[in-house]
GROMACS .gro file of C-alpha atoms in nm:
model
  151
    1UNK     CA    1  -3.861  -5.255  -3.405
    2UNK     CA    2  -4.134  -5.403  -3.228
    3UNK     CA    3  -4.002  -5.306  -2.896
    4UNK     CA    4  -4.130  -4.902  -3.012
    5UNK     CA    5  -4.429  -5.062  -3.236
    6UNK     CA    6  -4.730  -4.893  -2.990
    7UNK     CA    7  -4.589  -4.754  -2.695
    8UNK     CA    8  -4.730  -4.534  -2.493
    9UNK     CA    9  -4.608  -4.371  -2.176
   10UNK     CA   10  -4.778  -4.106  -1.863
   11UNK     CA   11  -4.600  -3.749  -1.820
   12UNK     CA   12  -4.545  -3.671  -1.433
   13UNK     CA   13  -4.691  -3.321  -1.322
   14UNK     CA   14  -4.703  -3.185  -1.013
   15UNK     CA   15  -5.042  -3.227  -1.041
   16UNK     CA   16  -4.998  -3.640  -1.069
   17UNK     CA   17  -4.909  -3.824  -1.375
   18UNK     CA   18  -5.144  -3.751  -1.708
   19UNK     CA   19  -5.354  -4.022  -1.919
   20UNK     CA   20  -5.120  -4.262  -2.127
   21UNK     CA   21  -5.091  -4.130  -2.506
   22UNK     CA   22  -4.919  -4.321  -2.760
   23UNK     CA   23  -4.547  -4.275  -2.859
   24UNK     CA   24  -4.521  -4.102  -3.195
   25UNK     CA   25  -4.163  -4.039  -3.240
   26UNK     CA   26  -3.895  -4.132  -3.055
   27UNK     CA   27  -3.633  -4.364  -2.887
   28UNK     CA   28  -3.654  -4.494  -2.505
   29UNK     CA   29  -3.470  -4.244  -2.295
   30UNK     CA   30  -3.115  -4.390  -2.179
   31UNK     CA   31  -3.161  -4.622  -2.496
   32UNK     CA   32  -2.755  -4.678  -2.623
   33UNK     CA   33  -2.931  -4.650  -3.000
   34UNK     CA   34  -3.002  -4.270  -2.930
   35UNK     CA   35  -2.710  -4.131  -2.950
   36UNK     CA   36  -2.594  -4.380  -3.302
   37UNK     CA   37  -2.875  -4.332  -3.486
   38UNK     CA   38  -2.939  -3.972  -3.370
   39UNK     CA   39  -2.529  -3.910  -3.562
   40UNK     CA   40  -2.644  -4.118  -3.925
   41UNK     CA   41  -2.964  -3.869  -3.934
   42UNK     CA   42  -2.673  -3.523  -3.893
   43UNK     CA   43  -2.391  -3.698  -4.081
   44UNK     CA   44  -2.747  -3.777  -4.383
   45UNK     CA   45  -2.748  -3.413  -4.316
   46UNK     CA   46  -2.452  -3.292  -4.379
   47UNK     CA   47  -2.454  -3.460  -4.706
   48UNK     CA   48  -2.756  -3.386  -4.801
   49UNK     CA   49  -2.672  -3.044  -4.746
   50UNK     CA   50  -2.265  -2.978  -4.876
   51UNK     CA   51  -2.180  -2.784  -5.131
   52UNK     CA   52  -1.876  -2.876  -5.246
   53UNK     CA   53  -1.626  -2.842  -4.940
   54UNK     CA   54  -1.741  -2.863  -4.599
   55UNK     CA   55  -1.907  -2.608  -4.424
   56UNK     CA   56  -1.970  -2.702  -4.069
   57UNK     CA   57  -1.832  -2.872  -3.790
   58UNK     CA   58  -2.043  -3.144  -3.606
   59UNK     CA   59  -1.993  -3.324  -3.316
   60UNK     CA   60  -2.234  -3.502  -3.090
   61UNK     CA   61  -2.553  -3.210  -3.147
   62UNK     CA   62  -2.296  -2.886  -3.153
   63UNK     CA   63  -2.322  -2.738  -3.508
   64UNK     CA   64  -2.116  -2.474  -3.545
   65UNK     CA   65  -2.218  -2.326  -3.949
   66UNK     CA   66  -1.939  -2.143  -4.116
   67UNK     CA   67  -1.989  -1.887  -4.418
   68UNK     CA   68  -1.765  -1.591  -4.584
   69UNK     CA   69  -2.086  -1.361  -4.595
   70UNK     CA   70  -2.358  -1.248  -4.412
   71UNK     CA   71  -2.534  -1.348  -4.663
   72UNK     CA   72  -2.400  -1.711  -4.715
   73UNK     CA   73  -2.468  -1.734  -4.347
   74UNK     CA   74  -2.829  -1.655  -4.368
   75UNK     CA   75  -2.930  -1.869  -4.674
   76UNK     CA   76  -2.700  -2.158  -4.497
   77UNK     CA   77  -2.865  -2.119  -4.126
   78UNK     CA   78  -3.198  -2.106  -4.304
   79UNK     CA   79  -3.132  -2.410  -4.487
   80UNK     CA   80  -3.027  -2.582  -4.163
   81UNK     CA   81  -3.277  -2.539  -3.972
   82UNK     CA   82  -3.534  -2.617  -4.201
   83UNK     CA   83  -3.407  -2.947  -4.294
   84UNK     CA   84  -3.343  -3.103  -3.958
   85UNK     CA   85  -3.632  -2.975  -3.858
   86UNK     CA   86  -3.816  -3.181  -4.183
   87UNK     CA   87  -3.629  -3.482  -4.051
   88UNK     CA   88  -3.792  -3.422  -3.746
   89UNK     CA   89  -3.469  -3.233  -3.470
   90UNK     CA   90  -3.572  -2.909  -3.331
   91UNK     CA   91  -3.368  -2.596  -3.297
   92UNK     CA   92  -3.261  -2.404  -3.005
   93UNK     CA   93  -3.250  -2.094  -3.135
   94UNK     CA   94  -3.251  -1.994  -2.777
   95UNK     CA   95  -2.939  -2.131  -2.711
   96UNK     CA   96  -2.805  -2.054  -3.113
   97UNK     CA   97  -2.489  -1.813  -3.148
   98UNK     CA   98  -2.309  -1.571  -3.379
   99UNK     CA   99  -1.997  -1.522  -3.412
  100UNK     CA  100  -1.795  -1.288  -3.697
  101UNK     CA  101  -1.414  -1.336  -3.693
  102UNK     CA  102  -1.151  -1.164  -3.763
  103UNK     CA  103  -1.369  -0.849  -3.936
  104UNK     CA  104  -1.288  -0.679  -3.602
  105UNK     CA  105  -1.609  -0.589  -3.379
  106UNK     CA  106  -1.919  -0.631  -3.650
  107UNK     CA  107  -2.197  -0.634  -3.610
  108UNK     CA  108  -2.442  -0.886  -3.819
  109UNK     CA  109  -2.802  -0.959  -3.837
  110UNK     CA  110  -2.926  -1.381  -3.903
  111UNK     CA  111  -3.254  -1.450  -3.791
  112UNK     CA  112  -3.474  -1.790  -3.829
  113UNK     CA  113  -3.707  -1.977  -4.004
  114UNK     CA  114  -3.994  -1.759  -3.777
  115UNK     CA  115  -3.756  -1.420  -3.797
  116UNK     CA  116  -3.632  -1.412  -3.420
  117UNK     CA  117  -3.266  -1.278  -3.448
  118UNK     CA  118  -2.976  -1.501  -3.381
  119UNK     CA  119  -2.719  -1.390  -3.059
  120UNK     CA  120  -2.440  -1.226  -3.182
  121UNK     CA  121  -2.165  -1.334  -2.929
  122UNK     CA  122  -1.799  -1.214  -2.939
  123UNK     CA  123  -1.675  -1.581  -2.797
  124UNK     CA  124  -1.804  -1.905  -2.753
  125UNK     CA  125  -1.644  -2.293  -2.645
  126UNK     CA  126  -1.669  -2.558  -2.905
  127UNK     CA  127  -1.546  -2.907  -2.819
  128UNK     CA  128  -1.395  -2.723  -2.440
  129UNK     CA  129  -1.176  -2.496  -2.689
  130UNK     CA  130  -1.265  -2.102  -2.658
  131UNK     CA  131  -1.286  -1.978  -2.972
  132UNK     CA  132  -1.276  -1.560  -2.999
  133UNK     CA  133  -1.391  -1.364  -3.310
  134UNK     CA  134  -1.029  -1.184  -3.356
  135UNK     CA  135  -0.883  -1.567  -3.379
  136UNK     CA  136  -0.571  -1.679  -3.224
  137UNK     CA  137  -0.539  -1.913  -2.986
  138UNK     CA  138  -0.444  -1.677  -2.688
  139UNK     CA  139  -0.826  -1.768  -2.565
  140UNK     CA  140  -0.812  -2.045  -2.568
  141UNK     CA  141  -0.474  -2.028  -2.398
  142UNK     CA  142  -0.599  -1.833  -2.085
  143UNK     CA  143  -0.947  -1.999  -2.092
  144UNK     CA  144  -0.688  -2.350  -1.995
  145UNK     CA  145  -0.448  -2.213  -1.706
  146UNK     CA  146  -0.781  -2.038  -1.544
  147UNK     CA  147  -0.922  -2.389  -1.529
  148UNK     CA  148  -0.573  -2.515  -1.472
  149UNK     CA  149  -0.557  -2.242  -1.095
  150UNK     CA  150  -0.878  -2.311  -1.046
  151UNK     CA  151  -0.798  -2.698  -0.937
   0.00000   0.00000   0.00000
């Protein structure tokens, strides 16, 4: 696209603006194409990685990888991380969490490709729904009742 060829920018800092530099990847901030192109990239990555039935949940920039064993989760996570980075996407491992479901208080260790341990949590919110390691829907029901009372 001609719009994106030879684009340059400056960055505003506390010390003023930087010198101009060429933009080599990305889209203009606020571009209407951004969400659409991002969805295409994630869909392509997901299709490339599929081994039988889907074992991941994708929505916008959220990804949930599902596995039966710690070893399978570790393997699948590294593959996802490497594949996304090969496509130019940066994975924020600081915001990446691991949750074991249905196995009590079991602790596991999942590492990113640099060897950093991912944070294990007992619950997390996915698409506005609270999911907990014990399974069931009570956590989600309690969260929705609490939100209603806070309004």
